[in-house]
Coordinates of C-alpha atoms and ligand atoms in Angstrom, one line a residue:
M20 CA -63.1 84.6 33.5
H21 CA -65.1 82.6 31.0
H22 CA -68.9 83.1 31.0
P23 CA -70.5 79.8 31.7
V24 CA -73.4 78.9 29.4
E25 CA -76.9 79.1 31.1
H26 CA -77.0 75.8 33.0
F27 CA -79.7 74.0 34.8
P28 CA -79.4 70.5 36.4
T29 CA -81.0 67.5 34.8
Q30 CA -84.1 65.8 36.2
E31 CA -82.1 62.9 37.7
E32 CA -79.6 65.3 39.3
L33 CA -82.4 67.2 40.9
E34 CA -84.1 64.0 42.0
K35 CA -80.8 62.7 43.5
A36 CA -80.4 66.0 45.4
V37 CA -84.0 65.7 46.8
Q38 CA -83.3 62.1 47.8
I39 CA -80.2 63.2 49.7
L40 CA -82.2 66.0 51.4
R41 CA -85.1 63.8 52.3
G42 CA -82.7 61.4 54.2
A43 CA -80.9 64.3 56.0
K44 CA -81.4 64.8 59.8
R45 CA -79.0 67.7 60.2
I46 CA -78.1 70.1 57.5
A47 CA -75.2 72.6 57.4
V48 CA -74.8 75.1 54.6
L49 CA -71.9 77.3 53.5
T50 CA -72.7 80.2 51.2
G51 CA -70.5 82.7 49.3
A52 CA -71.0 85.7 47.1
G53 CA -72.7 83.7 44.4
V54 CA -75.8 83.3 46.5
S55 CA -76.2 87.1 46.5
A56 CA -75.2 87.7 42.8
E57 CA -78.8 87.6 41.6
S58 CA -79.6 90.2 44.2
G59 CA -77.2 92.6 42.5
V60 CA -74.3 92.2 45.0
P61 CA -71.1 92.0 42.9
T62 CA -69.1 88.8 43.5
F63 CA -65.3 88.9 44.1
R64 CA -64.3 86.7 41.1
G65 CA -66.8 88.4 38.8
A66 CA -64.8 91.6 39.0
G67 CA -61.6 89.5 38.7
G68 CA -61.1 90.4 42.4
L69 CA -60.7 94.1 41.5
W70 CA -62.3 97.3 42.8
E71 CA -61.3 100.6 41.1
G72 CA -58.2 98.7 39.9
H73 CA -57.2 97.7 43.4
S74 CA -56.9 94.0 44.2
I75 CA -59.4 93.3 47.0
L76 CA -56.7 91.3 48.7
E77 CA -54.9 94.6 49.0
V78 CA -57.8 96.7 50.2
A79 CA -59.5 94.2 52.6
T80 CA -56.5 93.9 55.0
P81 CA -55.5 95.6 58.3
E82 CA -52.3 96.7 56.6
A83 CA -54.3 98.6 53.9
F84 CA -56.4 100.2 56.6
E85 CA -53.3 101.2 58.6
D86 CA -51.7 102.7 55.4
N87 CA -54.7 104.4 53.8
P88 CA -57.9 104.3 55.9
A89 CA -59.6 106.7 53.6
L90 CA -59.1 104.4 50.6
V91 CA -60.4 101.4 52.6
W92 CA -63.4 103.4 53.8
R93 CA -64.1 104.5 50.2
F94 CA -64.2 100.8 49.3
Y95 CA -66.6 99.9 52.1
N96 CA -68.8 103.0 51.8
A97 CA -69.3 102.1 48.2
R98 CA -70.4 98.5 49.2
R99 CA -72.6 99.9 52.0
A100 CA -74.3 102.2 49.4
N101 CA -74.8 99.1 47.1
L102 CA -76.6 97.4 50.0
R103 CA -79.3 100.1 50.0
T104 CA -80.3 98.9 46.5
V105 CA -80.3 95.1 47.0
K106 CA -82.7 92.7 48.5
P107 CA -82.8 88.9 49.1
N108 CA -83.4 86.8 46.0
P109 CA -85.4 83.5 45.7
G110 CA -82.2 81.6 46.7
H111 CA -82.1 83.3 50.1
Y112 CA -85.8 82.7 50.7
A113 CA -85.4 79.0 49.8
L114 CA -82.6 78.6 52.3
A115 CA -84.9 80.2 55.0
A116 CA -87.7 77.7 53.9
L117 CA -85.3 74.8 54.4
E118 CA -84.4 76.0 57.9
E119 CA -88.2 76.2 58.7
R120 CA -88.6 72.6 57.6
W121 CA -85.6 71.2 59.5
T122 CA -85.9 73.7 62.4
S123 CA -83.1 75.9 63.6
T124 CA -81.6 73.1 65.8
H125 CA -81.1 70.9 62.8
F126 CA -80.1 73.5 60.2
T127 CA -77.1 75.9 60.4
L128 CA -76.4 78.4 57.7
C129 CA -72.7 79.6 57.6
T130 CA -72.2 82.5 55.3
Q131 CA -69.0 84.2 54.1
N132 CA -71.2 87.1 52.9
I133 CA -71.3 90.4 54.8
D134 CA -74.4 91.7 53.1
G135 CA -76.9 90.5 55.7
L136 CA -79.3 89.2 53.0
H137 CA -79.8 85.8 54.7
R138 CA -81.2 87.4 57.8
A139 CA -83.3 89.8 55.7
A140 CA -84.8 86.7 54.0
G141 CA -85.8 85.3 57.3
S142 CA -83.0 82.8 58.1
R143 CA -82.5 82.7 61.9
Q144 CA -79.6 80.5 62.6
V145 CA -77.0 82.4 60.5
L146 CA -73.3 82.3 61.3
E147 CA -71.7 85.3 59.7
L148 CA -68.1 84.0 59.4
H149 CA -66.7 87.3 58.0
G150 CA -68.8 89.8 59.9
R151 CA -71.4 92.2 58.6
L152 CA -70.9 95.3 56.4
T153 CA -73.6 97.4 58.2
R154 CA -71.8 97.1 61.5
V155 CA -68.9 99.2 62.6
R156 CA -66.6 99.0 65.6
C157 CA -64.1 101.3 67.2
T158 CA -60.4 100.7 66.6
V159 CA -59.7 101.6 70.2
C160 CA -62.7 101.3 72.6
T161 CA -65.3 98.5 72.7
L162 CA -68.0 100.4 70.8
I163 CA -69.8 98.3 68.2
E164 CA -72.8 99.8 66.3
D165 CA -75.1 98.5 63.5
R166 CA -75.4 101.4 61.1
P167 CA -77.5 100.0 58.2
G168 CA -78.3 102.3 55.2
E169 CA -75.9 105.1 56.2
T170 CA -73.0 106.2 54.1
L171 CA -70.4 107.1 56.7
D172 CA -67.9 109.9 56.7
E173 CA -64.7 109.4 54.8
L174 CA -62.9 108.7 58.1
P175 CA -65.8 108.0 60.6
R176 CA -65.1 108.7 64.2
C177 CA -66.3 106.8 67.3
P178 CA -69.1 108.7 69.1
Q179 CA -67.8 107.4 72.4
C180 CA -64.1 108.1 72.3
G181 CA -63.5 110.0 69.0
E182 CA -61.1 107.4 67.6
L183 CA -61.3 105.9 64.1
L184 CA -64.1 103.4 63.3
R185 CA -63.6 100.4 61.1
P186 CA -66.0 98.0 59.4
D187 CA -66.9 95.1 61.8
I188 CA -65.8 92.5 59.3
V189 CA -62.9 90.0 59.1
W190 CA -60.2 91.2 56.7
F191 CA -57.6 88.9 55.2
H192 CA -54.9 87.9 57.7
E193 CA -57.4 88.5 60.5
M194 CA -58.8 85.7 62.8
L195 CA -62.5 84.9 62.4
P196 CA -64.6 85.5 65.5
A197 CA -63.7 82.4 67.6
D198 CA -67.2 81.6 68.9
V199 CA -68.7 81.9 65.4
W200 CA -66.0 79.7 63.9
L201 CA -66.4 77.1 66.6
Q202 CA -70.2 76.9 66.0
A203 CA -69.6 76.6 62.2
A204 CA -67.1 73.8 62.7
L205 CA -69.5 72.0 65.1
A206 CA -72.3 72.3 62.6
A207 CA -70.1 70.8 59.8
E208 CA -69.0 68.0 62.1
E209 CA -72.6 67.1 63.2
C210 CA -74.4 67.3 59.9
D211 CA -75.2 64.4 57.6
C212 CA -75.9 66.7 54.6
F213 CA -73.8 69.8 53.7
L214 CA -74.8 72.3 51.0
V215 CA -72.0 74.5 49.6
V216 CA -73.6 77.3 47.5
G217 CA -72.2 80.1 45.4
T218 CA -68.6 80.0 46.7
S219 CA -65.3 79.6 44.8
A220 CA -64.1 78.0 48.0
V221 CA -60.6 79.6 47.8
V222 CA -60.8 81.4 51.2
Y223 CA -59.9 79.6 54.3
P224 CA -60.8 78.6 56.9
A225 CA -64.4 78.9 55.6
A226 CA -63.8 76.6 52.7
S227 CA -62.4 73.9 55.1
L228 CA -66.0 73.3 56.4
V229 CA -66.7 71.3 53.2
D230 CA -63.9 68.8 53.9
L231 CA -64.8 68.7 57.6
A232 CA -68.4 67.7 56.7
R233 CA -67.1 65.1 54.2
T234 CA -64.7 63.7 56.7
V235 CA -67.6 62.9 59.1
G236 CA -69.4 61.2 56.3
A237 CA -71.9 63.9 55.3
R238 CA -73.3 63.9 51.8
V239 CA -72.2 67.2 50.1
I240 CA -74.2 69.0 47.5
E241 CA -72.6 71.9 45.6
I242 CA -74.7 74.5 43.8
N243 CA -72.6 76.8 41.6
L244 CA -72.4 78.1 38.0
D245 CA -68.9 76.6 37.7
Q246 CA -66.5 74.0 39.0
T247 CA -64.8 75.2 42.2
E248 CA -61.8 74.3 44.4
V249 CA -64.0 71.8 46.4
S250 CA -65.9 70.2 43.5
H251 CA -63.7 67.1 43.8
L252 CA -65.0 66.6 47.3
V253 CA -68.8 66.8 46.7
T254 CA -71.3 63.9 46.4
L255 CA -73.3 65.8 43.8
A256 CA -72.7 69.1 41.9
L257 CA -75.7 71.0 40.6
H258 CA -74.7 73.6 38.0
G259 CA -76.8 76.6 37.5
K260 CA -78.0 79.7 39.4
S261 CA -78.6 79.2 43.1
G262 CA -81.6 81.6 42.9
E263 CA -83.3 79.0 40.5
I264 CA -82.0 75.7 41.8
L265 CA -82.7 76.2 45.6
P266 CA -86.4 77.1 45.1
E267 CA -86.7 74.1 42.7
L268 CA -85.4 71.8 45.4
V269 CA -87.8 73.3 48.0
K270 CA -90.6 72.8 45.6
R271 CA -89.7 69.2 44.9
L272 CA -89.4 68.5 48.7
G273 CA -93.1 69.3 48.8
Ligands
BV8_328 C1 -57.1 83.7 58.5 C2 -64.7 90.2 54.3 C3 -55.8 83.0 60.4 C4 -64.0 91.3 53.6 C5 -63.5 88.2 53.5 C6 -51.1 84.7 54.3 C7 -51.2 85.3 55.6 C8 -52.4 85.2 56.4 C9 -53.5 84.4 55.9 C10 -53.3 83.9 54.7 C11 -52.2 84.0 53.9 N1 -52.4 83.3 52.7 C12 -53.7 82.8 52.7 C13 -54.2 83.1 53.9 C14 -55.5 82.7 54.4 C15 -56.5 83.7 53.9 C16 -57.1 83.1 52.5 O1 -57.8 82.2 52.5 N2 -56.6 83.7 51.4 C17 -57.1 83.3 50.1 C18 -57.3 84.5 49.2 C19 -56.1 82.3 49.6 N3 -57.6 83.7 54.8 C20 -57.6 84.6 55.8 O2 -56.8 85.5 55.8 C21 -58.6 84.5 56.9 N4 -58.0 84.6 58.1 O3 -56.6 82.9 57.8 O4 -56.7 83.9 59.8 C22 -54.5 83.7 60.2 C23 -54.3 84.9 60.8 C24 -53.1 85.6 60.7 C25 -52.1 84.9 60.0 C26 -52.3 83.7 59.3 C27 -53.5 83.1 59.5 C28 -59.7 85.6 56.7 C29 -60.5 85.4 55.5 C30 -61.7 86.4 55.5 C31 -61.4 87.5 54.5 N5 -62.6 88.3 54.4 N6 -64.6 89.0 53.5 C32 -64.8 91.8 52.5 O5 -65.8 91.1 52.0 O6 -64.4 92.9 52.0 S1 -63.3 87.0 52.3 C33 -64.3 87.5 51.0 O7 -63.7 86.8 49.9 C34 -65.7 87.0 51.1 O8 -66.2 87.1 52.3 C35 -65.5 85.6 50.6 O9 -65.2 84.8 51.6 C36 -64.3 85.7 49.7 C37 -64.8 85.6 48.3 O10 -65.2 84.3 48.1 P1 -66.7 83.9 47.6 O11 -67.7 84.3 48.5 O12 -66.6 82.4 47.2 O13 -66.9 84.8 46.3 P2 -66.3 84.6 44.9 O14 -66.6 85.8 44.0 O15 -64.8 84.1 45.0 O16 -67.0 83.3 44.2 C38 -68.4 83.4 43.8 C39 -68.8 82.0 43.4 O17 -70.2 82.0 43.2 C40 -68.1 81.5 42.2 O18 -67.7 80.2 42.3 C41 -69.2 81.6 41.1 O19 -69.1 80.6 40.1 C42 -70.4 81.4 41.9 N7 -71.6 82.1 41.4 C43 -71.7 83.4 40.9 N8 -73.0 83.6 40.6 C44 -73.7 82.5 41.0 C45 -72.9 81.6 41.5 N9 -73.3 80.4 41.9 C46 -74.6 80.1 41.9 N10 -75.5 81.0 41.4 C47 -75.1 82.2 41.0 N11 -76.0 83.1 40.5
ZN329 ZN1 -64.3 104.4 70.6

């Protein structure tokens, strides 16, 4: 992947974004791994979608867990361990500040990230489309537990029934939690301003929220280092680091 030069939006681009925000009654947001990159959470594309030489598409699937649960747990235990060292960055805090301003009934943050950093930064109305890495659930009984900070056993067992635990996240080829997805689609349909931040927008159905918002006439602002799969759909693209651009927008809103 090419390394984009250090970008920052022009004055008029920032002003245009602030104008769009000022006119917004309801805001919906979709974030991806890029919003946590400055916190030290590796993105998927950054590593070329690889982990220890395995394609993430091959490890983050129910089939991989079926075939080799120890490998999949090694992958998730490594990412759980990484979570112990990361904290929210100014971009996460800026999104929490925007929610404060618009209040939680008029501001919905949909995230593809499983790192929990939006909640850690104070965001309240957060829809975790792909689950949360700190949470585990039993593959057999109904046990669900939030186990932040722990590195689990290589093959962690359910304390209730003794069967194998799995990360409580959405793997490829799995359905998103229906209630969460419904709320996210509603938020995209009801917004008049949609922010898409730090996502390559290749994963569906999450990426379809952008087109959904545009279809109902929302103004779409993209914040990303690069062009993405949805750049052709947006009203305004701000190129640069989300951890720098988002706080700048909050500052200009006054
Ligand atoms: C589904 C949890 C219905 C796991 C994730 C064949 C069979 C079945 C389904 C499919 C199929 N073919 C395609 C599909 C659909 C599939 C899909 O979309 N595949 C893609 C790869 C084409 N989707 C699914 O399977 C979904 N379920 O469709 O169910 C169904 C069911 C059965 C049968 C058919 C259909 C489930 C998708 C959820 C997968 N789980 N996460 C885990 O994390 O381990 S997805 C995972 O990857 C992340 O959560 C995230 O969503 C995605 C990575 O995307 P990004 O977040 O965008 O990260 P990325 O690194 O790609 O991009 C970072 C961006 O940030 C870049 O643009 C970069 O420029 C930018 N950036 C970097 N730094 C900064 C920055 N920007 C600003 N500032 C910075 N500092
Ligand atoms: Zn159990």
